[in-house]
Amino acid sequence: MNKTININLANLFFHIDEEAYSKLKLYLEAIKRSFANTHGSDEIIADIEARIAELFHEKMENDRQVITQKEVDEVISIMGQPEDYMVDEDIFEDQPKSTPKSSSVKKLYRDTDNKYIGGVSSGLGHYFRIDALWVRSLWVLLTIFSWGGFIFIYVLLWILTPEAVTTAQKLAMRGETINISNIEKKVKEGFDDVAEKVKNVNYEKVGNRVKNGSKSIFNSIADIIMFLFKIIGKIIGIILIITGAAGIVSLIIGLFTVGILDIIHIPGMEYYHMVNATDIPVWLVSLFVFFAIGIPFFFLMYLGLKILVNNLKSIGKVAKFSLLGLWLISIILLSVFGISQAAAHAYTGNVTVEKVLPLENPNQLINVKLKSSKWQEQDNTLGFNGLILDYTEDGEEVLIFDDIRFYIKSSKDSLAHIEIRKKANGSSLRDATETAGKINYSYLLQDNTLLLDDFLTTAKNNKFRDQEIRINLFLPIGAMVKFENFPKRCWMLRTDNDQDMNGCEITEHLWIMAKNGVLECQDCEHNKNKEENSDRDGKIIINQNGVDIDIKDGEDSFKMKIGKEGVQIKSGENKSENTAVDTIQ
């Protein structure tokens, strides 16, 4: 059992065991003695402590982890030994005398020591090992050819790229090993530069006045721009956090809501099972949707936190790749689910039944009448878009559709025929045909009245497959037809007619099947105006007002009207004013 000690190293808090603390303390004291008579020793020691603290922080997996002698040895091997290592050989007798390990990991920083605006170009120059002048020239060219678009990219790099402040960060920016000797060298170079500038200040004062003035102006403008963009960056960060958090919370609520509704069988969830071709549980689909949408929202929120919190600890590569893998799996499975749903409607199958209508009197008026279903008349049924889910008297769940289409055509013989074509979709032609064959539809012929169902039904386990019924009614030439009780769905009834009327208008008139296979209207205004047209050779009109016959043969004419007034017969020459009129009451 080892005793632990709490230490504050470079303003970072660590737990360290007693043996590791003793070794670290002796190591830091040896460093202080090595730089006791060195100019800038305080800054060198501070940078060394900051680098040691950074190395300890990288090795810690959580805030409660204790620094042991193993971590101290690893840090000492990276940082190297002070100059008086041999003097304190008894202190570090267990320390290997091998050369220090290299830890030169190049990082991207802004070099504010050589900046003109934000130090981005100088930092990129160090990172790619090219002169900053070429980077600045490239920025100018890209900005010109992109009509200023690369200014936004520069500002974005300015905001997101950290500034190289400490000696360790400046060494990492150049890709140099961060150890004691390099830190000492870098600090001394800084003091030498300052001393050189002080020494030559009188010689450079006049020559650099304009340059210094311009740099001062640029620095002031840069500080103002940087301040404004920091504010904008913080606002963007807040928006990203709010958006990400709101999206995640909404998805969590939706996930639990859908799962609970499916468990307790709330009405409405049944429609998911009617259209689901893969039989995947709704809660599993909801979970995939949650991961597919929620993970991007999480990274949006994390990005916002990174913008607002400078020292936010990373979630780690394991967590990042795990979330990425989970997101990809969810996207792939949802894609497979969507493809399966689309495949369930890839083919269309038909089942056709044709029968002769045994009319008592083919010359008598044929009434085509629709009858509604009992489910359509009830208010307690649940449905959408023409689809109703209900129960039969035997307790069987059935799907009820109103996709019924009627077509009136000319018969090829003297008999009336009815053709019922059932249609449905499926994952294969065989599956679609079998699904179509399971559609239930009926009709009834009473005298000369044809009663047709205004609906079709199928069992619930057949699911929604775009089921529909197409009825072709073939009428012989001269047959008269009238439509009753048709709903106001104009697309439902279709037929060629001489008035170019739609399905709703057709149901308001009396029709007769002509020789050309087109229905002719018998009570339209078009027929009433025929009497005024003297160029016609004759006409025969039969409607609710009676019979009107008008025959012309050259100069002779014959007219007969049978109506409420009785029978009126008129005959004579067209050019003569004297005509013979007979009236029979």
Short mmCIF file of C-alpha atoms in Angstrom, two decimals, residues 213-412:
data_model
loop_
_atom_site.label_atom_id
_atom_site.label_comp_id
_atom_site.label_asym_id
_atom_site.label_seq_id
_atom_site.Cartn_x
_atom_site.Cartn_y
_atom_site.Cartn_z
CA GLY A 213 4.14 51.36 -37.82
CA SER A 214 2.50 49.19 -40.44
CA LYS A 215 2.83 46.13 -38.22
CA SER A 216 1.30 48.07 -35.35
CA ILE A 217 -1.69 49.00 -37.54
CA PHE A 218 -2.05 45.42 -38.73
CA ASN A 219 -1.84 44.16 -35.16
CA SER A 220 -4.59 46.55 -34.03
CA ILE A 221 -6.84 45.59 -36.92
CA ALA A 222 -6.05 41.94 -36.32
CA ASP A 223 -6.97 42.22 -32.65
CA ILE A 224 -10.31 43.85 -33.52
CA ILE A 225 -11.12 41.26 -36.20
CA MET A 226 -10.04 38.45 -33.91
CA PHE A 227 -12.27 39.77 -31.13
CA LEU A 228 -15.28 40.00 -33.44
CA PHE A 229 -14.74 36.53 -34.84
CA LYS A 230 -14.29 35.11 -31.38
CA ILE A 231 -17.72 36.49 -30.49
CA ILE A 232 -19.17 35.05 -33.71
CA GLY A 233 -17.45 31.75 -32.98
CA LYS A 234 -18.96 31.64 -29.50
CA ILE A 235 -22.42 32.36 -30.93
CA ILE A 236 -21.96 29.58 -33.50
CA GLY A 237 -20.84 27.27 -30.70
CA ILE A 238 -23.96 28.06 -28.67
CA ILE A 239 -26.19 27.46 -31.72
CA LEU A 240 -24.49 24.12 -32.39
CA ILE A 241 -24.90 23.04 -28.76
CA ILE A 242 -28.59 24.00 -28.69
CA THR A 243 -29.26 22.32 -32.05
CA GLY A 244 -27.44 19.13 -31.12
CA ALA A 245 -28.99 18.89 -27.66
CA ALA A 246 -32.51 19.62 -28.95
CA GLY A 247 -32.13 17.00 -31.67
CA ILE A 248 -30.90 14.34 -29.23
CA VAL A 249 -33.64 15.07 -26.70
CA SER A 250 -36.31 14.96 -29.42
CA LEU A 251 -35.01 11.64 -30.72
CA ILE A 252 -34.92 10.15 -27.21
CA ILE A 253 -38.52 11.23 -26.61
CA GLY A 254 -39.56 9.85 -30.00
CA LEU A 255 -37.72 6.56 -29.40
CA PHE A 256 -39.42 5.91 -26.06
CA THR A 257 -42.78 7.15 -27.33
CA VAL A 258 -42.80 4.84 -30.35
CA GLY A 259 -41.61 1.90 -28.25
CA ILE A 260 -44.27 2.45 -25.58
CA LEU A 261 -47.02 2.92 -28.18
CA ASP A 262 -46.05 -0.33 -29.85
CA ILE A 263 -45.97 -2.25 -26.55
CA ILE A 264 -49.42 -1.11 -25.40
CA HIS A 265 -50.88 -1.29 -28.95
CA ILE A 266 -52.12 2.28 -29.25
CA PRO A 267 -54.44 2.68 -32.30
CA GLY A 268 -52.47 3.98 -35.24
CA MET A 269 -49.39 1.80 -34.72
CA GLU A 270 -51.23 -0.99 -36.51
CA TYR A 271 -50.73 0.86 -39.79
CA TYR A 272 -46.96 0.45 -39.44
CA HIS A 273 -47.40 -3.33 -39.45
CA MET A 274 -49.70 -3.11 -42.50
CA VAL A 275 -47.03 -1.42 -44.64
CA ASN A 276 -43.98 -3.14 -43.10
CA ALA A 277 -42.72 -5.69 -45.61
CA THR A 278 -39.77 -6.95 -43.52
CA ASP A 279 -41.57 -7.58 -40.20
CA ILE A 280 -38.82 -5.68 -38.35
CA PRO A 281 -40.16 -4.49 -34.95
CA VAL A 282 -40.95 -0.80 -34.84
CA TRP A 283 -38.77 -0.28 -31.77
CA LEU A 284 -35.74 -1.67 -33.61
CA VAL A 285 -36.32 0.61 -36.60
CA SER A 286 -36.72 3.53 -34.18
CA LEU A 287 -33.39 2.61 -32.55
CA PHE A 288 -31.60 2.59 -35.92
CA VAL A 289 -33.15 5.96 -36.77
CA PHE A 290 -32.04 7.29 -33.39
CA PHE A 291 -28.40 6.30 -34.03
CA ALA A 292 -28.44 7.41 -37.67
CA ILE A 293 -29.69 10.91 -36.80
CA GLY A 294 -28.67 11.25 -33.16
CA ILE A 295 -24.92 10.60 -33.64
CA PRO A 296 -24.49 13.54 -36.08
CA PHE A 297 -26.43 15.71 -33.60
CA PHE A 298 -24.06 14.55 -30.84
CA PHE A 299 -21.00 15.59 -32.85
CA LEU A 300 -22.65 18.94 -33.59
CA MET A 301 -23.06 19.48 -29.85
CA TYR A 302 -19.47 18.30 -29.21
CA LEU A 303 -18.14 20.71 -31.85
CA GLY A 304 -20.03 23.54 -30.17
CA LEU A 305 -18.48 22.61 -26.82
CA LYS A 306 -15.01 22.53 -28.40
CA ILE A 307 -15.56 26.05 -29.70
CA LEU A 308 -16.75 27.35 -26.33
CA VAL A 309 -14.36 25.42 -24.06
CA ASN A 310 -10.71 25.77 -25.00
CA ASN A 311 -9.36 22.93 -22.83
CA LEU A 312 -12.21 20.48 -23.40
CA LYS A 313 -10.90 16.94 -23.07
CA SER A 314 -11.28 14.74 -26.12
CA ILE A 315 -13.74 11.83 -25.96
CA GLY A 316 -10.99 9.55 -27.24
CA LYS A 317 -10.37 7.67 -30.46
CA VAL A 318 -12.11 4.54 -29.20
CA ALA A 319 -15.35 6.43 -28.55
CA LYS A 320 -15.12 8.30 -31.87
CA PHE A 321 -14.59 5.17 -33.95
CA SER A 322 -17.24 3.28 -31.99
CA LEU A 323 -19.82 5.97 -32.68
CA LEU A 324 -18.76 6.14 -36.33
CA GLY A 325 -19.12 2.36 -36.67
CA LEU A 326 -22.53 2.41 -34.98
CA TRP A 327 -23.65 5.20 -37.29
CA LEU A 328 -22.50 3.31 -40.40
CA ILE A 329 -24.23 0.11 -39.24
CA SER A 330 -27.49 2.02 -38.65
CA ILE A 331 -27.30 3.69 -42.07
CA ILE A 332 -26.64 0.36 -43.79
CA LEU A 333 -29.48 -1.44 -41.98
CA LEU A 334 -31.93 1.39 -42.65
CA SER A 335 -30.91 1.31 -46.32
CA VAL A 336 -31.54 -2.44 -46.43
CA PHE A 337 -34.91 -1.88 -44.74
CA GLY A 338 -35.83 0.81 -47.30
CA ILE A 339 -34.77 -1.38 -50.22
CA SER A 340 -36.86 -4.26 -48.86
CA GLN A 341 -39.87 -1.94 -48.56
CA ALA A 342 -39.42 -0.78 -52.15
CA ALA A 343 -38.94 -4.37 -53.36
CA ALA A 344 -42.32 -5.31 -51.88
CA HIS A 345 -43.93 -3.08 -54.55
CA ALA A 346 -41.59 -3.95 -57.43
CA TYR A 347 -44.06 -6.14 -59.39
CA THR A 348 -47.75 -5.78 -60.22
CA GLY A 349 -49.99 -8.85 -60.50
CA ASN A 350 -53.51 -9.17 -61.94
CA VAL A 351 -56.35 -11.63 -61.52
CA THR A 352 -59.25 -11.16 -63.98
CA VAL A 353 -62.78 -12.62 -63.84
CA GLU A 354 -65.29 -12.01 -66.68
CA LYS A 355 -68.98 -12.98 -66.68
CA VAL A 356 -72.07 -12.38 -68.82
CA LEU A 357 -74.78 -10.27 -67.19
CA PRO A 358 -78.13 -12.15 -67.54
CA LEU A 359 -80.32 -9.10 -68.12
CA GLU A 360 -84.08 -9.78 -68.35
CA ASN A 361 -84.53 -7.23 -71.09
CA PRO A 362 -81.33 -5.95 -72.77
CA ASN A 363 -83.32 -3.10 -74.42
CA GLN A 364 -84.51 -1.85 -71.05
CA LEU A 365 -82.67 0.91 -69.20
CA ILE A 366 -79.70 -0.45 -67.20
CA ASN A 367 -79.13 1.18 -63.81
CA VAL A 368 -75.60 1.00 -62.41
CA LYS A 369 -75.74 1.67 -58.69
CA LEU A 370 -73.03 1.74 -55.99
CA LYS A 371 -73.56 0.58 -52.45
CA SER A 372 -71.31 1.81 -49.62
CA SER A 373 -69.78 -0.42 -46.99
CA LYS A 374 -70.98 -0.50 -43.41
CA TRP A 375 -67.45 0.46 -42.35
CA GLN A 376 -67.57 3.68 -44.37
CA GLU A 377 -70.78 4.65 -42.61
CA GLN A 378 -69.33 4.13 -39.12
CA ASP A 379 -67.55 6.86 -37.17
CA ASN A 380 -65.51 4.59 -34.87
CA THR A 381 -63.26 3.13 -37.56
CA LEU A 382 -59.67 4.27 -37.94
CA GLY A 383 -58.27 4.93 -41.39
CA PHE A 384 -56.23 7.16 -43.65
CA ASN A 385 -56.00 7.89 -47.38
CA GLY A 386 -58.89 5.59 -48.29
CA LEU A 387 -57.64 2.68 -46.15
CA ILE A 388 -59.64 1.40 -43.16
CA LEU A 389 -58.74 -1.26 -40.60
CA ASP A 390 -61.71 -3.00 -38.99
CA TYR A 391 -63.14 -6.34 -37.88
CA THR A 392 -65.64 -8.65 -39.51
CA GLU A 393 -68.53 -10.25 -37.64
CA ASP A 394 -66.28 -13.27 -37.03
CA GLY A 395 -63.65 -11.08 -35.36
CA GLU A 396 -61.19 -11.24 -38.28
CA GLU A 397 -59.11 -8.12 -38.96
CA VAL A 398 -59.61 -6.85 -42.50
CA LEU A 399 -58.25 -4.01 -44.61
CA ILE A 400 -60.84 -2.00 -46.55
CA PHE A 401 -59.87 0.04 -49.62
CA ASP A 402 -61.91 2.45 -51.73
CA ASP A 403 -59.68 2.29 -54.82
CA ILE A 404 -62.42 1.21 -57.27
CA ARG A 405 -62.35 2.30 -60.92
CA PHE A 406 -65.19 1.85 -63.47
CA TYR A 407 -64.84 1.83 -67.25
CA ILE A 408 -67.80 1.62 -69.69
CA LYS A 409 -66.97 0.09 -73.05
CA SER A 410 -68.77 -1.32 -76.10
CA SER A 411 -69.54 -5.05 -76.16
CA LYS A 412 -68.41 -7.18 -79.10
#
